[in-house]
Amino acid sequence: MSQTKDIPVPDIGDFDKVEVIEVLVSPGDTIAPEDSLITLESDKASMEIPSPAGGTVKEVRVQVGDKVAQGDTIVTVETADKGAAASSEAPQEPAPESTAEAATGSDEPAGTSVAGADQPAHRESAGDQQPVQASPAAPSDTDIQCQVLVLGSGPGGYTAAFRAADLGLNVVLVERYDSLGGVCLNVGCIPSKAYLHTAEIITGAERAAEHGVEFGSPTIDTDKLRGFKDGVVDKLTGGLKSMAKQRGVTVVHGDGHFVSPNSVAVESNEATQTVGFERAIIAAGSESAKIPALPWDDERVMTSTGALEVDEIPKRLLVIGGGIIGLEMACVYDALGSKVTVCELADGLMPGTDRDLVKILEKRIKSRYEAIYTQTKVTQADAQKQGIKVRFEGDKAPETDVFDRVLVSVGRAPNGHNIGADAAGVTVDERGFIAVDEFQRTNVGHIHAIGDIVGQPMLAHKATHEGKVAAEVCAGHKSAFDARTIPSVAYTDPEVAWTGLTETEAKERGIAYEKASFPWAASGRALGMGRDDGATKLLYDPETQQVLGAGIVGPHAGDLIAEATLAIEMGADVQDVGLTIHPHPTLSESVAFAAEIAEGTITDLYLPKQRKRSR
Ligand code: FAD
């Protein structure tokens, strides 16, 4: 027998009348117990109100904008008889419910902590408390139980684990390798930058000849060079191990895959352990994409991971892929003495990046590298005794050529298909990406995902930021990923960096903008460094003058881009930037000079047509 039941607003704590900001059900919908019905928002918090019963929604008694209080009817539901109701409570996808009790902090569900004093202001409404989100209980028949399981210990994963632990949650961090830190610390950002620093010293010493100081050609001890890189990596990964211990994070080493929506099996050579969790954060990252037709069993064909071993310096190196990672490694090997050829499928290097920026990099590397082939494809490669024989398809490239080593750098593939996501009901797309909302939640409400596995840009600083959001949401904080921009940097020589709107994107999307570009040839600091091959440009709104984007090319562009990123986050206009006193003589002045060009107040350049705006 079915019966109708009015579902009222439950106890929502100290609030008198609270506004309905979202109605999540419609008449005719079938709902399960704990499905959210509406979202309420007070000046302190927003909260989803779950249904205590399952059934069919007959009538929705509130609408967006209504103010409701405890006891007001939200919906009328036709419930099934007892037997049917029981079956509707059978396992279901756990939704990211909030409980009204939790909103008051009065009845904190197990496994959660009430938002505390150290909530970051930047991701949350000022002074807010987020209702603690109820999590399904971890199964009891597992080897280890935790409130938050983090799968993968890269920059996203370790950040999420540490932040969650700092917020008082009981955390297990699962990592398949012995060393924590993921791609970034072990075979990515950090080792590549250690080598790039060496490259900078070598090429800087070469350039010193132009200033009258000559050094002989460098003698390179590859073991020592690798040892330096390994030392840097060990210090950082060792630091993570200690910090995990200090924070009480349990680290379980082994290959983890979901076996249910609330447990992960972790397989290692020694044993298989199951870890039950209330919430999970997937941070399994990505790996180098491979071109299948290449002879991968020959160690002379490498991904970036192999190239970072620098076990020899090849006389002739082919880099397949003219993106950021390929060009950074090209820069390292060029400085170490290899003759470098770069082959890129698109019609220019670093596809998608503004051409005026790339042109400056291209000018420098063209003069150093053996060849750069764009619109060129490698169709075949054969391992031969004298080297790797490569067949090219493209107008400018030879039909074949032989290289001592080949570095394949054609992008990164997310690890979404290697974690048993199906068993947890988490949707993974064909390419291996997992879609998430602004709270980093997957389609399964109590399972979050962060970092490379959730999509572009695949960058460590995006992963760490997302990791903090996911951890804070797990702890019941009102956090969301709402960054206006994520800066990108190629640590090539010269470096290329951009943030916010690019000209390429503005043109594609028909966005109106104005541009102010300051050439480093007019920067005293750049000239003193012998590096006038740089430029700083700001894109800004023609009406409001608000900074929309920035692109910088030149040494340390990666450091300089942070100021423009802050300007965008803060909604600054070009006048704010231009009137900010920058230290002299620095490269950072170039950002202010670009703003002064926009303002028409620059005196370090003579621009006859500039507007004569007063300061
Ligand atoms: P990852 O760092 O990929 O970590 C994922 C972790 O999960 C790994 O440790 C992996 O072993 C583990 N894992 C995966 N599956 C499982 C499983 N089933 N069980 C247990 N553990 C699992 N980014 C920048 O921002 N700046 C740079 O300068 C930069 N330079 C780079 C240079 C190179 C050569 C490369 C390759 C990448 C570079 N990146 C850079 C990209 C950066 O490394 C990634 O964006 C970042 O590491 C992604 O972090 P993540 O936490 O998502 O995942």
PDB file of N, CA and C in Angstrom, residues 389-467:
ATOM      1  N   LYS A 389      66.538   4.644 -36.409  1.00  0.00           N
ATOM      2  CA  LYS A 389      66.251   5.202 -37.732  1.00  0.00           C
ATOM      3  C   LYS A 389      64.783   5.624 -37.762  1.00  0.00           C
ATOM      4  N   VAL A 390      64.583   6.906 -38.046  1.00  0.00           N
ATOM      5  CA  VAL A 390      63.241   7.477 -37.964  1.00  0.00           C
ATOM      6  C   VAL A 390      62.762   7.888 -39.343  1.00  0.00           C
ATOM      7  N   ARG A 391      61.496   7.575 -39.629  1.00  0.00           N
ATOM      8  CA  ARG A 391      60.900   8.001 -40.905  1.00  0.00           C
ATOM      9  C   ARG A 391      59.962   9.181 -40.626  1.00  0.00           C
ATOM     10  N   PHE A 392      60.168  10.271 -41.343  1.00  0.00           N
ATOM     11  CA  PHE A 392      59.340  11.471 -41.143  1.00  0.00           C
ATOM     12  C   PHE A 392      58.340  11.624 -42.281  1.00  0.00           C
ATOM     13  N   GLU A 393      57.245  12.303 -41.982  1.00  0.00           N
ATOM     14  CA  GLU A 393      56.301  12.708 -43.022  1.00  0.00           C
ATOM     15  C   GLU A 393      56.066  14.204 -42.826  1.00  0.00           C
ATOM     16  N   GLY A 394      56.527  15.009 -43.739  1.00  0.00           N
ATOM     17  CA  GLY A 394      56.414  16.473 -43.591  1.00  0.00           C
ATOM     18  C   GLY A 394      57.278  17.130 -44.636  1.00  0.00           C
ATOM     19  N   ASP A 395      56.896  18.350 -45.033  1.00  0.00           N
ATOM     20  CA  ASP A 395      57.567  19.016 -46.152  1.00  0.00           C
ATOM     21  C   ASP A 395      59.033  19.318 -45.888  1.00  0.00           C
ATOM     22  N   LYS A 396      59.316  19.748 -44.647  1.00  0.00           N
ATOM     23  CA  LYS A 396      60.666  20.265 -44.399  1.00  0.00           C
ATOM     24  C   LYS A 396      61.644  19.200 -43.909  1.00  0.00           C
ATOM     25  N   ALA A 397      61.111  18.098 -43.432  1.00  0.00           N
ATOM     26  CA  ALA A 397      61.983  17.080 -42.837  1.00  0.00           C
ATOM     27  C   ALA A 397      62.518  16.125 -43.910  1.00  0.00           C
ATOM     28  N   PRO A 398      63.682  15.511 -43.667  1.00  0.00           N
ATOM     29  CA  PRO A 398      64.144  14.482 -44.600  1.00  0.00           C
ATOM     30  C   PRO A 398      63.237  13.257 -44.477  1.00  0.00           C
ATOM     31  N   GLU A 399      63.326  12.363 -45.450  1.00  0.00           N
ATOM     32  CA  GLU A 399      62.476  11.163 -45.387  1.00  0.00           C
ATOM     33  C   GLU A 399      62.838  10.305 -44.179  1.00  0.00           C
ATOM     34  N   THR A 400      64.155  10.138 -43.986  1.00  0.00           N
ATOM     35  CA  THR A 400      64.615   9.360 -42.826  1.00  0.00           C
ATOM     36  C   THR A 400      65.849  10.027 -42.222  1.00  0.00           C
ATOM     37  N   ASP A 401      66.102   9.687 -40.979  1.00  0.00           N
ATOM     38  CA  ASP A 401      67.326  10.162 -40.331  1.00  0.00           C
ATOM     39  C   ASP A 401      67.620   9.200 -39.170  1.00  0.00           C
ATOM     40  N   VAL A 402      68.861   9.209 -38.710  1.00  0.00           N
ATOM     41  CA  VAL A 402      69.235   8.292 -37.636  1.00  0.00           C
ATOM     42  C   VAL A 402      69.708   9.101 -36.431  1.00  0.00           C
ATOM     43  N   PHE A 403      69.151   8.787 -35.270  1.00  0.00           N
ATOM     44  CA  PHE A 403      69.480   9.523 -34.040  1.00  0.00           C
ATOM     45  C   PHE A 403      70.031   8.558 -32.987  1.00  0.00           C
ATOM     46  N   ASP A 404      70.863   9.109 -32.108  1.00  0.00           N
ATOM     47  CA  ASP A 404      71.407   8.260 -31.036  1.00  0.00           C
ATOM     48  C   ASP A 404      70.337   7.946 -29.993  1.00  0.00           C
ATOM     49  N   ARG A 405      69.469   8.924 -29.762  1.00  0.00           N
ATOM     50  CA  ARG A 405      68.361   8.701 -28.828  1.00  0.00           C
ATOM     51  C   ARG A 405      67.128   9.446 -29.318  1.00  0.00           C
ATOM     52  N   VAL A 406      65.958   8.932 -28.928  1.00  0.00           N
ATOM     53  CA  VAL A 406      64.701   9.585 -29.292  1.00  0.00           C
ATOM     54  C   VAL A 406      63.891   9.785 -28.017  1.00  0.00           C
ATOM     55  N   LEU A 407      63.505  11.020 -27.776  1.00  0.00           N
ATOM     56  CA  LEU A 407      62.657  11.319 -26.624  1.00  0.00           C
ATOM     57  C   LEU A 407      61.232  11.565 -27.135  1.00  0.00           C
ATOM     58  N   VAL A 408      60.309  10.764 -26.634  1.00  0.00           N
ATOM     59  CA  VAL A 408      58.911  10.924 -27.060  1.00  0.00           C
ATOM     60  C   VAL A 408      58.170  11.719 -25.994  1.00  0.00           C
ATOM     61  N   SER A 409      57.690  12.865 -26.397  1.00  0.00           N
ATOM     62  CA  SER A 409      57.020  13.742 -25.450  1.00  0.00           C
ATOM     63  C   SER A 409      55.764  14.277 -26.123  1.00  0.00           C
ATOM     64  N   VAL A 410      54.761  13.411 -26.192  1.00  0.00           N
ATOM     65  CA  VAL A 410      53.565  13.749 -26.975  1.00  0.00           C
ATOM     66  C   VAL A 410      52.326  13.871 -26.085  1.00  0.00           C
ATOM     67  N   GLY A 411      52.540  14.204 -24.842  1.00  0.00           N
ATOM     68  CA  GLY A 411      51.399  14.435 -23.958  1.00  0.00           C
ATOM     69  C   GLY A 411      51.333  13.416 -22.847  1.00  0.00           C
ATOM     70  N   ARG A 412      50.338  13.561 -21.996  1.00  0.00           N
ATOM     71  CA  ARG A 412      50.196  12.689 -20.834  1.00  0.00           C
ATOM     72  C   ARG A 412      48.803  12.080 -20.833  1.00  0.00           C
ATOM     73  N   ALA A 413      48.747  10.808 -20.438  1.00  0.00           N
ATOM     74  CA  ALA A 413      47.470  10.082 -20.415  1.00  0.00           C
ATOM     75  C   ALA A 413      47.033   9.883 -18.970  1.00  0.00           C
ATOM     76  N   PRO A 414      45.794  10.283 -18.635  1.00  0.00           N
ATOM     77  CA  PRO A 414      45.333  10.120 -17.245  1.00  0.00           C
ATOM     78  C   PRO A 414      45.183   8.644 -16.865  1.00  0.00           C
ATOM     79  N   ASN A 415      45.337   8.353 -15.566  1.00  0.00           N
ATOM     80  CA  ASN A 415      45.307   6.964 -15.088  1.00  0.00           C
ATOM     81  C   ASN A 415      43.919   6.465 -14.689  1.00  0.00           C
ATOM     82  N   GLY A 416      42.869   7.094 -15.206  1.00  0.00           N
ATOM     83  CA  GLY A 416      41.511   6.761 -14.778  1.00  0.00           C
ATOM     84  C   GLY A 416      41.092   5.319 -14.994  1.00  0.00           C
ATOM     85  N   HIS A 417      41.713   4.652 -15.981  1.00  0.00           N
ATOM     86  CA  HIS A 417      41.279   3.274 -16.261  1.00  0.00           C
ATOM     87  C   HIS A 417      42.020   2.238 -15.430  1.00  0.00           C
ATOM     88  N   ASN A 418      42.933   2.694 -14.565  1.00  0.00           N
ATOM     89  CA  ASN A 418      43.757   1.715 -13.823  1.00  0.00           C
ATOM     90  C   ASN A 418      43.415   1.628 -12.344  1.00  0.00           C
ATOM     91  N   ILE A 419      42.261   2.133 -11.949  1.00  0.00           N
ATOM     92  CA  ILE A 419      41.997   2.205 -10.502  1.00  0.00           C
ATOM     93  C   ILE A 419      40.717   1.481 -10.090  1.00  0.00           C
ATOM     94  N   GLY A 420      40.153   0.686 -10.982  1.00  0.00           N
ATOM     95  CA  GLY A 420      38.921  -0.057 -10.657  1.00  0.00           C
ATOM     96  C   GLY A 420      37.753   0.861 -10.366  1.00  0.00           C
ATOM     97  N   ALA A 421      37.699   1.993 -11.068  1.00  0.00           N
ATOM     98  CA  ALA A 421      36.663   3.004 -10.775  1.00  0.00           C
ATOM     99  C   ALA A 421      35.250   2.432 -10.878  1.00  0.00           C
ATOM    100  N   ASP A 422      35.062   1.467 -11.781  1.00  0.00           N
ATOM    101  CA  ASP A 422      33.728   0.847 -11.968  1.00  0.00           C
ATOM    102  C   ASP A 422      33.155   0.315 -10.670  1.00  0.00           C
ATOM    103  N   ALA A 423      34.023  -0.327  -9.885  1.00  0.00           N
ATOM    104  CA  ALA A 423      33.548  -0.957  -8.647  1.00  0.00           C
ATOM    105  C   ALA A 423      32.992   0.067  -7.667  1.00  0.00           C
ATOM    106  N   ALA A 424      33.420   1.305  -7.831  1.00  0.00           N
ATOM    107  CA  ALA A 424      32.914   2.359  -6.937  1.00  0.00           C
ATOM    108  C   ALA A 424      31.801   3.145  -7.610  1.00  0.00           C
ATOM    109  N   GLY A 425      31.533   2.830  -8.885  1.00  0.00           N
ATOM    110  CA  GLY A 425      30.497   3.569  -9.619  1.00  0.00           C
ATOM    111  C   GLY A 425      30.973   4.907 -10.142  1.00  0.00           C
ATOM    112  N   VAL A 426      32.294   5.137 -10.118  1.00  0.00           N
ATOM    113  CA  VAL A 426      32.834   6.424 -10.592  1.00  0.00           C
ATOM    114  C   VAL A 426      32.971   6.380 -12.120  1.00  0.00           C
ATOM    115  N   THR A 427      32.430   7.386 -12.763  1.00  0.00           N
ATOM    116  CA  THR A 427      32.467   7.429 -14.227  1.00  0.00           C
ATOM    117  C   THR A 427      33.821   7.946 -14.716  1.00  0.00           C
ATOM    118  N   VAL A 428      34.401   7.187 -15.641  1.00  0.00           N
ATOM    119  CA  VAL A 428      35.683   7.583 -16.244  1.00  0.00           C
ATOM    120  C   VAL A 428      35.436   7.692 -17.742  1.00  0.00           C
ATOM    121  N   ASP A 429      35.884   8.769 -18.365  1.00  0.00           N
ATOM    122  CA  ASP A 429      35.610   8.878 -19.805  1.00  0.00           C
ATOM    123  C   ASP A 429      36.597   8.028 -20.609  1.00  0.00           C
ATOM    124  N   GLU A 430      36.376   8.004 -21.913  1.00  0.00           N
ATOM    125  CA  GLU A 430      37.183   7.125 -22.782  1.00  0.00           C
ATOM    126  C   GLU A 430      38.678   7.346 -22.624  1.00  0.00           C
ATOM    127  N   ARG A 431      39.045   8.620 -22.421  1.00  0.00           N
ATOM    128  CA  ARG A 431      40.479   8.933 -22.358  1.00  0.00           C
ATOM    129  C   ARG A 431      41.083   8.654 -20.988  1.00  0.00           C
ATOM    130  N   GLY A 432      40.210   8.423 -19.995  1.00  0.00           N
ATOM    131  CA  GLY A 432      40.736   8.131 -18.656  1.00  0.00           C
ATOM    132  C   GLY A 432      40.562   9.281 -17.679  1.00  0.00           C
ATOM    133  N   PHE A 433      39.857  10.335 -18.106  1.00  0.00           N
ATOM    134  CA  PHE A 433      39.601  11.469 -17.209  1.00  0.00           C
ATOM    135  C   PHE A 433      38.338  11.226 -16.379  1.00  0.00           C
ATOM    136  N   ILE A 434      38.307  11.829 -15.202  1.00  0.00           N
ATOM    137  CA  ILE A 434      37.140  11.744 -14.316  1.00  0.00           C
ATOM    138  C   ILE A 434      36.573  13.156 -14.162  1.00  0.00           C
ATOM    139  N   ALA A 435      35.303  13.319 -14.495  1.00  0.00           N
ATOM    140  CA  ALA A 435      34.696  14.655 -14.389  1.00  0.00           C
ATOM    141  C   ALA A 435      34.369  14.966 -12.929  1.00  0.00           C
ATOM    142  N   VAL A 436      34.583  16.219 -12.539  1.00  0.00           N
ATOM    143  CA  VAL A 436      34.274  16.635 -11.167  1.00  0.00           C
ATOM    144  C   VAL A 436      33.553  17.981 -11.189  1.00  0.00           C
ATOM    145  N   ASP A 437      32.878  18.282 -10.072  1.00  0.00           N
ATOM    146  CA  ASP A 437      32.252  19.593  -9.950  1.00  0.00           C
ATOM    147  C   ASP A 437      33.206  20.532  -9.196  1.00  0.00           C
ATOM    148  N   GLU A 438      32.728  21.708  -8.853  1.00  0.00           N
ATOM    149  CA  GLU A 438      33.618  22.692  -8.215  1.00  0.00           C
ATOM    150  C   GLU A 438      34.086  22.246  -6.822  1.00  0.00           C
ATOM    151  N   PHE A 439      33.375  21.264  -6.252  1.00  0.00           N
ATOM    152  CA  PHE A 439      33.797  20.743  -4.943  1.00  0.00           C
ATOM    153  C   PHE A 439      34.710  19.519  -5.122  1.00  0.00           C
ATOM    154  N   GLN A 440      35.133  19.316  -6.336  1.00  0.00           N
ATOM    155  CA  GLN A 440      36.000  18.185  -6.710  1.00  0.00           C
ATOM    156  C   GLN A 440      35.282  16.846  -6.514  1.00  0.00           C
ATOM    157  N   ARG A 441      33.931  16.867  -6.514  1.00  0.00           N
ATOM    158  CA  ARG A 441      33.185  15.622  -6.347  1.00  0.00           C
ATOM    159  C   ARG A 441      32.988  14.956  -7.694  1.00  0.00           C
ATOM    160  N   THR A 442      33.160  13.641  -7.719  1.00  0.00           N
ATOM    161  CA  THR A 442      32.858  12.885  -8.930  1.00  0.00           C
ATOM    162  C   THR A 442      31.354  12.668  -8.971  1.00  0.00           C
ATOM    163  N   ASN A 443      30.888  11.805  -9.887  1.00  0.00           N
ATOM    164  CA  ASN A 443      29.455  11.500  -9.921  1.00  0.00           C
ATOM    165  C   ASN A 443      29.017  10.740  -8.675  1.00  0.00           C
ATOM    166  N   VAL A 444      29.961  10.188  -7.916  1.00  0.00           N
ATOM    167  CA  VAL A 444      29.642   9.532  -6.641  1.00  0.00           C
ATOM    168  C   VAL A 444      30.007  10.551  -5.555  1.00  0.00           C
ATOM    169  N   GLY A 445      28.993  11.019  -4.861  1.00  0.00           N
ATOM    170  CA  GLY A 445      29.161  12.201  -4.016  1.00  0.00           C
ATOM    171  C   GLY A 445      30.257  12.144  -2.978  1.00  0.00           C
ATOM    172  N   HIS A 446      30.541  10.956  -2.423  1.00  0.00           N
ATOM    173  CA  HIS A 446      31.552  10.917  -1.359  1.00  0.00           C
ATOM    174  C   HIS A 446      32.938  10.573  -1.918  1.00  0.00           C
ATOM    175  N   ILE A 447      33.052  10.522  -3.240  1.00  0.00           N
ATOM    176  CA  ILE A 447      34.370  10.263  -3.852  1.00  0.00           C
ATOM    177  C   ILE A 447      34.763  11.489  -4.687  1.00  0.00           C
ATOM    178  N   HIS A 448      35.885  12.044  -4.327  1.00  0.00           N
ATOM    179  CA  HIS A 448      36.389  13.237  -5.011  1.00  0.00           C
ATOM    180  C   HIS A 448      37.525  12.833  -5.959  1.00  0.00           C
ATOM    181  N   ALA A 449      37.892  13.718  -6.851  1.00  0.00           N
ATOM    182  CA  ALA A 449      39.067  13.472  -7.704  1.00  0.00           C
ATOM    183  C   ALA A 449      39.755  14.808  -7.952  1.00  0.00           C
ATOM    184  N   ILE A 450      41.071  14.747  -8.096  1.00  0.00           N
ATOM    185  CA  ILE A 450      41.872  15.975  -8.218  1.00  0.00           C
ATOM    186  C   ILE A 450      43.071  15.737  -9.143  1.00  0.00           C
ATOM    187  N   GLY A 451      43.666  16.818  -9.599  1.00  0.00           N
ATOM    188  CA  GLY A 451      44.939  16.731 -10.318  1.00  0.00           C
ATOM    189  C   GLY A 451      44.783  16.338 -11.772  1.00  0.00           C
ATOM    190  N   ASP A 452      45.843  15.748 -12.300  1.00  0.00           N
ATOM    191  CA  ASP A 452      45.881  15.417 -13.732  1.00  0.00           C
ATOM    192  C   ASP A 452      44.694  14.562 -14.162  1.00  0.00           C
ATOM    193  N   ILE A 453      44.211  13.726 -13.256  1.00  0.00           N
ATOM    194  CA  ILE A 453      43.162  12.769 -13.633  1.00  0.00           C
ATOM    195  C   ILE A 453      41.827  13.459 -13.903  1.00  0.00           C
ATOM    196  N   VAL A 454      41.682  14.730 -13.471  1.00  0.00           N
ATOM    197  CA  VAL A 454      40.411  15.411 -13.729  1.00  0.00           C
ATOM    198  C   VAL A 454      40.487  16.337 -14.938  1.00  0.00           C
ATOM    199  N   GLY A 455      41.643  16.473 -15.542  1.00  0.00           N
ATOM    200  CA  GLY A 455      41.693  17.233 -16.794  1.00  0.00           C
ATOM    201  C   GLY A 455      42.747  18.316 -16.835  1.00  0.00           C
ATOM    202  N   GLN A 456      42.687  19.062 -17.919  1.00  0.00           N
ATOM    203  CA  GLN A 456      43.687  20.103 -18.197  1.00  0.00           C
ATOM    204  C   GLN A 456      43.425  21.346 -17.346  1.00  0.00           C
ATOM    205  N   PRO A 457      44.418  22.166 -17.115  1.00  0.00           N
ATOM    206  CA  PRO A 457      45.812  21.916 -17.452  1.00  0.00           C
ATOM    207  C   PRO A 457      46.436  20.937 -16.464  1.00  0.00           C
ATOM    208  N   MET A 458      47.255  20.034 -16.993  1.00  0.00           N
ATOM    209  CA  MET A 458      47.900  19.042 -16.138  1.00  0.00           C
ATOM    210  C   MET A 458      49.128  19.693 -15.503  1.00  0.00           C
ATOM    211  N   LEU A 459      48.906  20.351 -14.408  1.00  0.00           N
ATOM    212  CA  LEU A 459      49.976  21.101 -13.746  1.00  0.00           C
ATOM    213  C   LEU A 459      49.926  20.853 -12.247  1.00  0.00           C
ATOM    214  N   ALA A 460      51.094  20.835 -11.639  1.00  0.00           N
ATOM    215  CA  ALA A 460      51.181  20.512 -10.218  1.00  0.00           C
ATOM    216  C   ALA A 460      50.444  21.528  -9.355  1.00  0.00           C
ATOM    217  N   HIS A 461      50.564  22.814  -9.701  1.00  0.00           N
ATOM    218  CA  HIS A 461      49.916  23.814  -8.832  1.00  0.00           C
ATOM    219  C   HIS A 461      48.405  23.750  -8.930  1.00  0.00           C
ATOM    220  N   LYS A 462      47.882  23.256 -10.054  1.00  0.00           N
ATOM    221  CA  LYS A 462      46.430  23.045 -10.119  1.00  0.00           C
ATOM    222  C   LYS A 462      46.067  21.875  -9.204  1.00  0.00           C
ATOM    223  N   ALA A 463      46.893  20.811  -9.259  1.00  0.00           N
ATOM    224  CA  ALA A 463      46.616  19.618  -8.443  1.00  0.00           C
ATOM    225  C   ALA A 463      46.618  19.952  -6.947  1.00  0.00           C
ATOM    226  N   THR A 464      47.593  20.744  -6.502  1.00  0.00           N
ATOM    227  CA  THR A 464      47.666  21.045  -5.059  1.00  0.00           C
ATOM    228  C   THR A 464      46.468  21.892  -4.624  1.00  0.00           C
ATOM    229  N   HIS A 465      46.101  22.836  -5.455  1.00  0.00           N
ATOM    230  CA  HIS A 465      44.967  23.692  -5.116  1.00  0.00           C
ATOM    231  C   HIS A 465      43.693  22.841  -5.020  1.00  0.00           C
ATOM    232  N   GLU A 466      43.516  21.957  -5.990  1.00  0.00           N
ATOM    233  CA  GLU A 466      42.339  21.081  -5.963  1.00  0.00           C
ATOM    234  C   GLU A 466      42.383  20.136  -4.763  1.00  0.00           C
ATOM    235  N   GLY A 467      43.590  19.706  -4.412  1.00  0.00           N
ATOM    236  CA  GLY A 467      43.746  18.809  -3.261  1.00  0.00           C
ATOM    237  C   GLY A 467      43.254  19.461  -1.982  1.00  0.00           C
TER     238      GLY A 467
END
